[in-house]
Coordinates of C-alpha atoms in Angstrom, one line a residue:
X250 CA 0.0 0.0 0.0
X251 CA 1.3 3.5 -0.8
X252 CA 1.4 6.4 1.5
X253 CA -2.0 7.5 2.7
X254 CA -3.0 11.0 1.9
X255 CA -5.8 13.1 3.3
X256 CA -7.9 12.6 0.2
X257 CA -7.3 8.9 0.2
X258 CA -8.4 7.1 3.4
X259 CA -7.7 3.4 3.5
X260 CA -10.1 1.1 1.7
X261 CA -11.8 -1.8 3.6
X262 CA -9.1 -4.2 2.6
X263 CA -6.2 -1.9 3.5
X264 CA -7.3 -0.6 6.9
X265 CA -4.4 -0.7 9.3
X266 CA -4.5 -2.1 12.8
X267 CA -4.2 0.7 15.4
X268 CA -2.1 0.4 18.6
X269 CA -2.0 3.4 20.9
X270 CA 0.5 3.6 23.8
X271 CA -0.5 6.2 26.4
X272 CA 2.1 7.1 29.1
X273 CA 0.7 8.1 32.4
X274 CA 2.4 11.4 33.3
X275 CA 5.4 11.5 31.0
X276 CA 6.8 14.9 30.1
X277 CA 7.2 15.7 26.4
X278 CA 11.0 16.2 26.6
X279 CA 11.6 12.9 28.4
X280 CA 12.8 10.5 25.8
X281 CA 15.8 10.3 23.5
X282 CA 13.6 11.0 20.5
X283 CA 12.7 14.4 22.0
X284 CA 16.3 15.3 23.0
X285 CA 16.7 13.9 26.5
X286 CA 20.1 12.1 26.2
X287 CA 20.0 10.7 29.7
X288 CA 16.7 8.6 29.7
X289 CA 17.1 5.2 28.2
X290 CA 14.2 4.9 25.7
X291 CA 15.5 2.8 22.7
X292 CA 12.1 1.5 21.8
X293 CA 10.4 4.9 21.8
X294 CA 13.3 6.3 19.9
X295 CA 12.9 3.5 17.3
X296 CA 9.3 4.3 16.8
X297 CA 10.3 7.9 16.1
X298 CA 13.1 7.1 13.8
X299 CA 10.9 4.7 11.8
X300 CA 7.9 7.1 11.6
X301 CA 6.6 10.6 12.1
X302 CA 7.5 12.7 15.2
X303 CA 5.3 15.7 16.0
X304 CA 7.5 18.5 17.4
X305 CA 4.7 20.7 18.8
X306 CA 1.8 18.5 20.0
X307 CA -0.5 19.6 22.8
X308 CA -3.1 18.1 25.1
X309 CA -6.4 19.7 25.9
X310 CA -5.9 19.3 29.7
X311 CA -3.1 18.4 32.1
X312 CA -5.3 15.8 34.0
X313 CA -5.4 12.1 33.5
X314 CA -9.0 11.0 32.9
X315 CA -10.3 14.2 31.4
X316 CA -7.4 14.1 29.0
X317 CA -8.0 10.6 27.9
X318 CA -11.7 11.2 27.5
X319 CA -11.0 14.3 25.5
X320 CA -8.8 12.3 23.1
X321 CA -11.3 9.5 22.7
X322 CA -14.3 11.8 22.1
X323 CA -12.5 14.5 20.0
X324 CA -14.1 17.1 22.3
X325 CA -12.7 19.6 24.8
X326 CA -13.0 18.6 28.4
X327 CA -15.6 21.2 29.2
X328 CA -17.8 19.9 26.3
X329 CA -17.6 16.2 27.4
X330 CA -19.3 16.7 30.7
X331 CA -16.4 14.9 32.4
X332 CA -13.9 17.7 32.8
X333 CA -12.9 16.9 36.4
X334 CA -10.5 14.1 37.5
X335 CA -12.3 10.7 37.9
X336 CA -15.5 12.2 36.5
X337 CA -17.2 9.5 34.3
X338 CA -18.3 10.2 30.8
X339 CA -22.1 10.8 30.7
X340 CA -24.4 8.1 29.4
X341 CA -25.0 8.4 25.7
X342 CA -21.6 9.8 24.8
X343 CA -19.6 7.8 22.3
X344 CA -15.9 7.4 22.1
X345 CA -13.5 6.3 19.3
X346 CA -13.7 2.5 19.9
X347 CA -17.4 2.5 19.6
X348 CA -17.2 4.2 16.2
X349 CA -14.5 1.8 15.1
X350 CA -16.5 -1.2 16.2
X351 CA -19.2 -0.1 13.7
X352 CA -16.5 -0.2 11.0
X353 CA -15.6 -3.9 11.8
X354 CA -12.7 -3.2 14.1
X355 CA -12.1 -5.4 17.2
X356 CA -11.4 -3.0 20.0
X357 CA -9.5 -3.5 23.2
X358 CA -8.1 -1.8 26.2
X359 CA -5.3 -2.6 28.6
X360 CA -4.7 -1.3 32.1
X361 CA -5.8 2.2 33.1
X362 CA -9.2 3.5 32.1
X363 CA -10.9 6.0 34.5
X364 CA -13.5 6.8 31.8
X365 CA -16.6 5.5 33.6
X366 CA -18.9 2.5 32.8
X367 CA -20.5 4.1 29.7
X368 CA -17.2 4.5 28.0
X369 CA -15.7 1.3 29.2
X370 CA -18.6 -0.7 27.7
X371 CA -17.6 0.6 24.2
X372 CA -14.5 -1.6 24.1
X373 CA -14.9 -5.3 23.0
X374 CA -12.1 -6.6 25.2
X375 CA -10.3 -5.5 28.4
X376 CA -7.3 -6.6 30.4
X377 CA -5.9 -5.3 33.7
X378 CA -2.6 -6.9 32.9
X379 CA 0.1 -6.1 30.3
X380 CA 2.3 -9.2 30.6
X381 CA 1.1 -12.0 28.3
X382 CA -2.2 -10.3 27.5
X383 CA -1.3 -9.0 24.0
X384 CA -1.2 -12.4 22.4
X385 CA -4.6 -13.2 23.9
X386 CA -6.0 -10.0 22.4
X387 CA -4.5 -10.7 19.0
X388 CA -6.0 -14.2 19.1
X389 CA -9.4 -12.8 20.0
X390 CA -9.3 -10.3 17.1
X391 CA -8.9 -13.0 14.6
X392 CA -8.9 -11.7 11.0
X393 CA -10.5 -8.4 11.9
X394 CA -8.5 -5.2 12.0
X395 CA -7.8 -4.3 15.6
X396 CA -7.8 -1.1 17.7
X397 CA -5.9 -1.5 21.1
X398 CA -5.4 1.3 23.6
X399 CA -2.7 0.5 26.1
X400 CA -2.9 2.8 29.2
X401 CA 0.4 2.3 31.0
X402 CA 0.8 3.0 34.8
X403 CA 4.3 4.4 34.4
X404 CA 5.6 6.9 35.2
X405 CA 2.7 7.8 37.6
X406 CA 3.5 8.1 41.3
X407 CA 4.0 6.4 43.7
X408 CA 7.2 5.0 42.3
X409 CA 7.5 1.3 42.7
X410 CA 10.2 -1.2 42.0
X411 CA 11.4 -0.1 38.5
X412 CA 15.1 -1.2 38.1
X413 CA 17.5 1.6 39.0
X414 CA 19.1 2.6 35.7
X415 CA 19.7 6.3 36.1
X416 CA 22.0 8.3 38.4
X417 CA 20.7 11.4 40.2
X418 CA 23.9 13.2 39.1
X419 CA 23.0 13.0 35.4
X420 CA 19.3 14.0 35.5
X421 CA 18.1 17.4 34.1
X422 CA 16.6 19.7 36.7
X423 CA 14.2 22.3 35.2
X424 CA 14.5 25.8 36.7
X425 CA 11.2 25.7 38.5
X426 CA 12.4 22.9 40.8
X427 CA 14.9 23.2 43.6
X428 CA 18.1 21.5 42.6
X429 CA 18.6 19.3 45.7
X430 CA 19.7 15.7 46.2
X431 CA 16.1 14.8 47.0
X432 CA 14.8 16.3 43.8
X433 CA 17.6 14.7 41.8
X434 CA 16.8 11.3 43.3
X435 CA 13.1 11.9 42.6
X436 CA 13.9 12.6 38.9
X437 CA 16.1 9.6 38.6
X438 CA 13.3 7.3 39.8
X439 CA 11.0 9.0 37.3
X440 CA 13.5 8.3 34.5
X441 CA 13.6 4.6 35.7
X442 CA 9.8 4.3 35.3
X443 CA 9.9 5.7 31.8
X444 CA 12.7 3.2 31.0
X445 CA 10.5 0.4 32.3
X446 CA 7.6 1.5 30.1
X447 CA 9.9 1.7 27.2
X448 CA 10.8 -2.0 27.7
X449 CA 7.2 -2.9 27.7
X450 CA 6.7 -1.1 24.4
X451 CA 9.6 -3.1 23.0
X452 CA 7.8 -6.4 23.9
X453 CA 4.6 -5.3 22.2
X454 CA 6.6 -4.5 19.0
X455 CA 8.4 -7.8 19.1
X456 CA 5.1 -9.6 19.2
X457 CA 3.8 -7.7 16.2
X458 CA 7.1 -8.5 14.3
X459 CA 6.8 -12.2 15.2
X460 CA 3.3 -12.3 13.9
X461 CA 4.0 -10.4 10.7
X462 CA 1.7 -7.6 11.7
X463 CA 4.1 -4.8 12.2
X464 CA 4.0 -3.4 8.7
X465 CA 0.3 -2.6 8.7
X466 CA -0.1 -1.5 12.3
X467 CA -0.3 2.2 13.0
X468 CA 1.5 2.6 16.4
X469 CA 0.9 5.9 18.2
X470 CA 2.8 7.0 21.3
X471 CA 1.7 9.9 23.5
X472 CA 1.3 10.9 27.1
X473 CA -1.9 12.0 28.9
X474 CA -0.3 14.9 30.8
X475 CA 3.0 16.3 31.9
X476 CA 5.5 14.9 34.3
X477 CA 4.4 14.4 37.9
X478 CA 6.4 17.3 39.3
X479 CA 5.5 20.7 40.6
X480 CA 4.6 23.2 37.9
X481 CA 4.2 20.4 35.4
X482 CA 1.3 18.0 35.7
X483 CA -1.8 19.9 36.6
X484 CA -0.7 23.1 34.9
X485 CA -1.4 24.5 31.4
X486 CA 2.3 25.4 30.9
X487 CA 4.2 23.4 28.2
X488 CA 5.4 21.2 31.0
X489 CA 1.8 20.2 31.7
X490 CA 0.1 20.0 28.3
X491 CA 2.8 19.5 25.7
X492 CA 3.1 15.9 24.8
X493 CA 5.3 13.5 22.8
X494 CA 3.4 12.3 19.8
X495 CA 4.8 9.7 17.4
X496 CA 3.1 7.9 14.5
X497 CA 4.9 4.7 13.4
X498 CA 3.4 2.9 10.4
X499 CA 5.8 1.3 7.9
X500 CA 3.1 1.0 5.2
X501 CA 1.7 4.5 5.6
X502 CA 4.3 6.8 7.0
X503 CA 7.8 7.6 5.8
X504 CA 10.5 6.8 8.3
X505 CA 12.4 9.6 10.0
X506 CA 9.7 12.3 9.3
X507 CA 9.1 15.3 11.5
X508 CA 6.2 17.7 11.6
X509 CA 6.7 21.2 13.1
X510 CA 3.2 22.6 13.0
X511 CA 1.1 23.2 16.1
X512 CA -1.0 20.1 16.7
X513 CA -3.8 19.3 19.2
X514 CA -4.6 15.7 20.3
X515 CA -8.3 16.6 20.0
X516 CA -7.6 15.9 16.3
X517 CA -6.6 12.3 16.9
X518 CA -10.1 10.7 16.9
X519 CA -11.3 12.4 13.7
X520 CA -8.0 11.5 12.0
X521 CA -8.3 7.8 12.8
X522 CA -11.9 7.8 11.7
X523 CA -11.0 9.3 8.4
X524 CA -8.1 6.9 8.0
X525 CA -10.4 3.9 8.5
X526 CA -13.1 5.3 6.1
X527 CA -15.6 6.2 8.8
X528 CA -17.5 9.4 8.8
X529 CA -16.6 12.0 11.4
X530 CA -19.5 12.9 13.8
X531 CA -20.6 16.5 13.7
X532 CA -20.2 16.9 17.5
X533 CA -16.4 16.3 17.3
X534 CA -14.6 19.5 17.9
X535 CA -11.3 18.2 16.5
X536 CA -10.5 18.0 12.8
X537 CA -8.7 15.3 10.8
X538 CA -5.0 15.9 10.1
X539 CA -4.6 12.8 8.0
X540 CA -2.9 14.7 5.3
X541 CA 0.1 15.4 7.6
X542 CA 1.0 11.8 7.6
X543 CA 2.2 12.1 4.0
X544 CA 2.8 15.9 3.7
X545 CA 4.7 17.6 6.5
X546 CA 4.6 20.9 4.8
X547 CA 0.9 21.4 5.6
X548 CA 0.2 24.2 8.0
X549 CA -0.6 23.4 11.6
X550 CA -3.1 25.1 13.8
X551 CA -2.8 28.8 14.5
X552 CA -3.9 28.2 18.1
X553 CA -4.1 25.2 20.4
X554 CA -6.2 25.4 23.5
X555 CA -6.0 23.8 27.0
X556 CA -7.9 23.9 30.2
X557 CA -7.5 22.9 33.9
X558 CA -10.5 22.0 36.1
X559 CA -10.8 20.1 39.4
X560 CA -7.9 17.8 40.2
X561 CA -7.6 17.5 44.0
X562 CA -8.1 21.3 44.1
X563 CA -10.6 23.2 42.1
X564 CA -9.4 25.4 39.2
X565 CA -10.9 27.1 36.2
X566 CA -7.9 27.9 34.0
X567 CA -8.1 28.4 30.2
X568 CA -5.1 28.7 27.9
X569 CA -4.3 29.5 24.3
X570 CA -0.9 28.8 22.6
X571 CA 0.6 30.0 19.4
X572 CA 4.0 29.2 17.9
X573 CA 5.5 32.0 20.0
X574 CA 3.1 32.9 22.8
X575 CA 1.1 31.3 25.6
X576 CA -1.8 33.2 27.2
X577 CA -3.4 31.9 30.4
X578 CA -6.6 33.1 32.0
X579 CA -7.0 32.3 35.7
X580 CA -10.3 32.4 37.6
X581 CA -9.2 31.8 41.2
X582 CA -6.7 34.6 41.5
X583 CA -7.0 34.9 45.3
X584 CA -5.6 31.3 45.7
X585 CA -2.2 29.8 44.8
X586 CA -2.1 27.3 42.0
X587 CA -3.5 23.9 43.0
X588 CA -1.0 21.0 43.0
X589 CA -2.2 17.4 42.5
X590 CA -2.0 15.3 45.7
X591 CA 0.5 12.8 44.4
X592 CA 2.9 15.6 43.7
X593 CA 2.3 17.3 47.0
X594 CA 3.9 14.4 48.8
X595 CA 6.9 14.1 46.5
X596 CA 10.5 14.9 47.4
X597 CA 10.6 17.6 44.7
X598 CA 7.6 19.4 46.2
X599 CA 9.0 19.0 49.8
X600 CA 12.3 20.5 48.6
X601 CA 10.4 23.6 47.3
X602 CA 8.6 23.8 50.7
X603 CA 11.9 23.8 52.6
X604 CA 13.4 26.4 50.3
X605 CA 10.3 28.5 50.8
X606 CA 10.7 28.3 54.6
X607 CA 14.3 29.3 54.2
X608 CA 13.4 32.1 51.9
X609 CA 15.8 30.8 49.2
X610 CA 13.3 30.2 46.4
X611 CA 14.3 31.6 43.0
X612 CA 11.8 33.6 41.0
X613 CA 11.2 30.5 38.8
X614 CA 10.5 28.3 41.9
X615 CA 8.4 30.9 43.7
X616 CA 5.8 31.2 40.9
X617 CA 4.0 28.1 42.1
X618 CA 3.1 29.8 45.4
X619 CA 2.2 33.2 43.9
X620 CA -0.8 34.9 45.6
X621 CA -2.6 36.7 44.2
X622 CA -2.2 35.2 40.8
X623 CA -2.6 37.5 37.8
X624 CA -5.8 37.1 35.9
X625 CA -3.8 37.1 32.7
X626 CA -0.4 35.5 32.1
X627 CA 1.5 35.9 28.8
X628 CA 4.8 34.2 28.0
X629 CA 7.0 34.9 25.0
X630 CA 8.3 31.3 24.4
X631 CA 10.9 32.6 22.0
X632 CA 12.6 34.4 24.8
X633 CA 11.3 32.4 27.8
X634 CA 10.8 28.7 26.9
X635 CA 10.3 27.7 30.6
X636 CA 7.4 30.2 30.9
X637 CA 8.8 32.0 34.0
X638 CA 8.4 35.7 33.1
X639 CA 4.9 37.0 32.7
X640 CA 5.1 39.8 30.2
X641 CA 1.4 40.6 29.9
X642 CA 1.9 44.1 31.4
X643 CA 5.0 45.0 29.4
X644 CA 4.7 47.8 26.9
X645 CA 6.0 45.5 24.2
X646 CA 3.5 42.8 24.8
X647 CA 0.3 44.1 26.3
X648 CA -1.5 44.5 22.9
X649 CA -0.6 40.9 22.1
X650 CA -2.1 39.9 25.5
X651 CA -5.3 41.7 24.6
X652 CA -5.5 40.2 21.2
X653 CA -5.0 36.6 22.4
X654 CA -7.4 37.1 25.4
X655 CA -10.1 38.1 22.9
X656 CA -9.3 35.0 20.8
X657 CA -9.5 32.8 23.9
X658 CA -12.9 34.3 24.8
X659 CA -14.1 33.6 21.3
X660 CA -13.0 29.9 21.6
X661 CA -14.8 29.6 24.9
X662 CA -18.0 30.9 23.4
X663 CA -17.8 28.8 20.2
X664 CA -17.2 25.6 22.2
X665 CA -19.8 26.1 24.9
X666 CA -17.5 26.7 27.8
X667 CA -19.0 27.6 31.2
X668 CA -18.1 30.4 33.6
X669 CA -16.4 29.2 36.8
X670 CA -19.3 29.7 39.2
X671 CA -21.5 27.2 37.4
X672 CA -19.5 24.1 38.3
X673 CA -17.6 24.3 41.6
X674 CA -16.0 21.6 43.7
X675 CA -14.1 21.9 47.0
X676 CA -10.5 21.1 47.5
X677 CA -9.2 18.0 49.3
X678 CA -5.5 18.9 49.1
X679 CA -4.0 22.0 50.7
X680 CA -2.5 24.3 48.1
X681 CA 0.4 25.7 50.1
X682 CA 1.6 22.5 51.9
X683 CA 0.5 19.8 49.5
X684 CA -1.2 17.9 52.3
X685 CA -4.0 15.6 51.2
X686 CA -6.5 16.0 54.0
X687 CA -9.5 14.0 52.8
X688 CA -10.1 10.8 50.9
X689 CA -13.5 11.9 49.7
X690 CA -13.9 13.7 46.4
X691 CA -16.1 16.7 47.3
X692 CA -19.5 17.0 45.6
X693 CA -19.9 19.4 42.7
X694 CA -22.2 22.4 43.0
X695 CA -23.6 22.1 39.5
X696 CA -25.6 25.0 38.2
X697 CA -24.7 24.4 34.6
X698 CA -27.9 22.4 33.8
X699 CA -30.0 25.3 35.0
X700 CA -28.0 27.7 33.0
X701 CA -28.2 25.4 29.9
X702 CA -32.0 25.3 30.1
X703 CA -32.2 29.0 29.9
X704 CA -29.6 29.9 27.4
X705 CA -30.5 30.3 23.7
X706 CA -29.5 27.7 21.2
X707 CA -26.7 27.9 18.7
X708 CA -23.1 29.0 18.8
X709 CA -24.1 32.7 18.5
X710 CA -25.7 32.8 22.0
X711 CA -24.7 35.6 24.3
X712 CA -24.3 33.5 27.5
X713 CA -20.6 33.9 27.3
X714 CA -20.1 37.4 26.2
X715 CA -16.7 38.5 24.8
X716 CA -15.0 40.7 27.3
X717 CA -13.7 44.1 26.1
X718 CA -10.1 44.0 27.4

């Protein structure tokens, strides 16, 4: 089969198998393919060298279950009805495997779900194990093309017994973390978990090779959110929402290809539907980028959008990114940024707390504890790739901040976003100390249904008025 183009989706006899590897909390930089020369990831690197690497791919949210649901529905988290952590997808909503089953695919899922029963039921097959389960799935799929989503547990905290393969002395410490022995040891264990996941990916690929199915299997690798460290996972900075994204498909993608355009994973579901010859539902907010698989000169998105909602602490953060700038709009400006509970107990976060007590935090490290937060943040990524210096108020950038804030408001209106007071949930992790003080997820105060019943229909409604900034 020749290289697929956007105008030529696969015919029924040529449809590829689809195997998606989803890392649980892996930062976009953290593989050899993306420039980290320390982490040992030969199998991920091989996928990249044999396929297409997306250089600027972004998630719609830095939170596990809302991110995965967004990918599988092709909809932004606020539009799925499952924008908070562990919030199940509402009954009646369809996800990618359900559509692919209609096209004759045998669909399966391994390990982590967190989608809720209505989404889980749309897979034909499920396994809680990785070891030995892949051959069973392939046997069950028979002659049908297959779709398999593999939700790894690595490198999510708490860190377990991954073999120690990385030295604390060689890790790369980002400027927003305190460079202490504890932080370095924490990063080394994170590297070890990524290396373990990489080994599991290698075993999946060996099984495909042995069965002669590697050539016509589209393998996709990505992460559901950023690394489990302060100011990464749970934030809409690049460290939280930028993702590795690799397409490996010997029959359909040229080896050693790279795509530099802005890409959103909300486009993954419609792309795979077009690839398999299925129609794309009108309610999907993503768009197919199938043409990029054969033509990397196609333009990317002008803007990509991300949001943060409840994840152990309540947030209502919306973000827009261009090639050069990131704009962030915060709702809860009177509170410090909420940190996920698993990070609050980490050695890296404790190191920041100790530095805060000693009054030795750098500007980059102190941003996490900033109170009040600015309503608008703007970062010039060309000059400040770590997003440390908010330039929204500078004479050079304030007009750009105004322009992008208006664009963000338009996106919110077009996609049916809700103002923060309509869906509110209490915290169960302390924002300043990182202490997880309750096992119970607080109930939501949900006024959205009442608001939806009174708002006018159609994208032109005035419920979410553009603000004159």
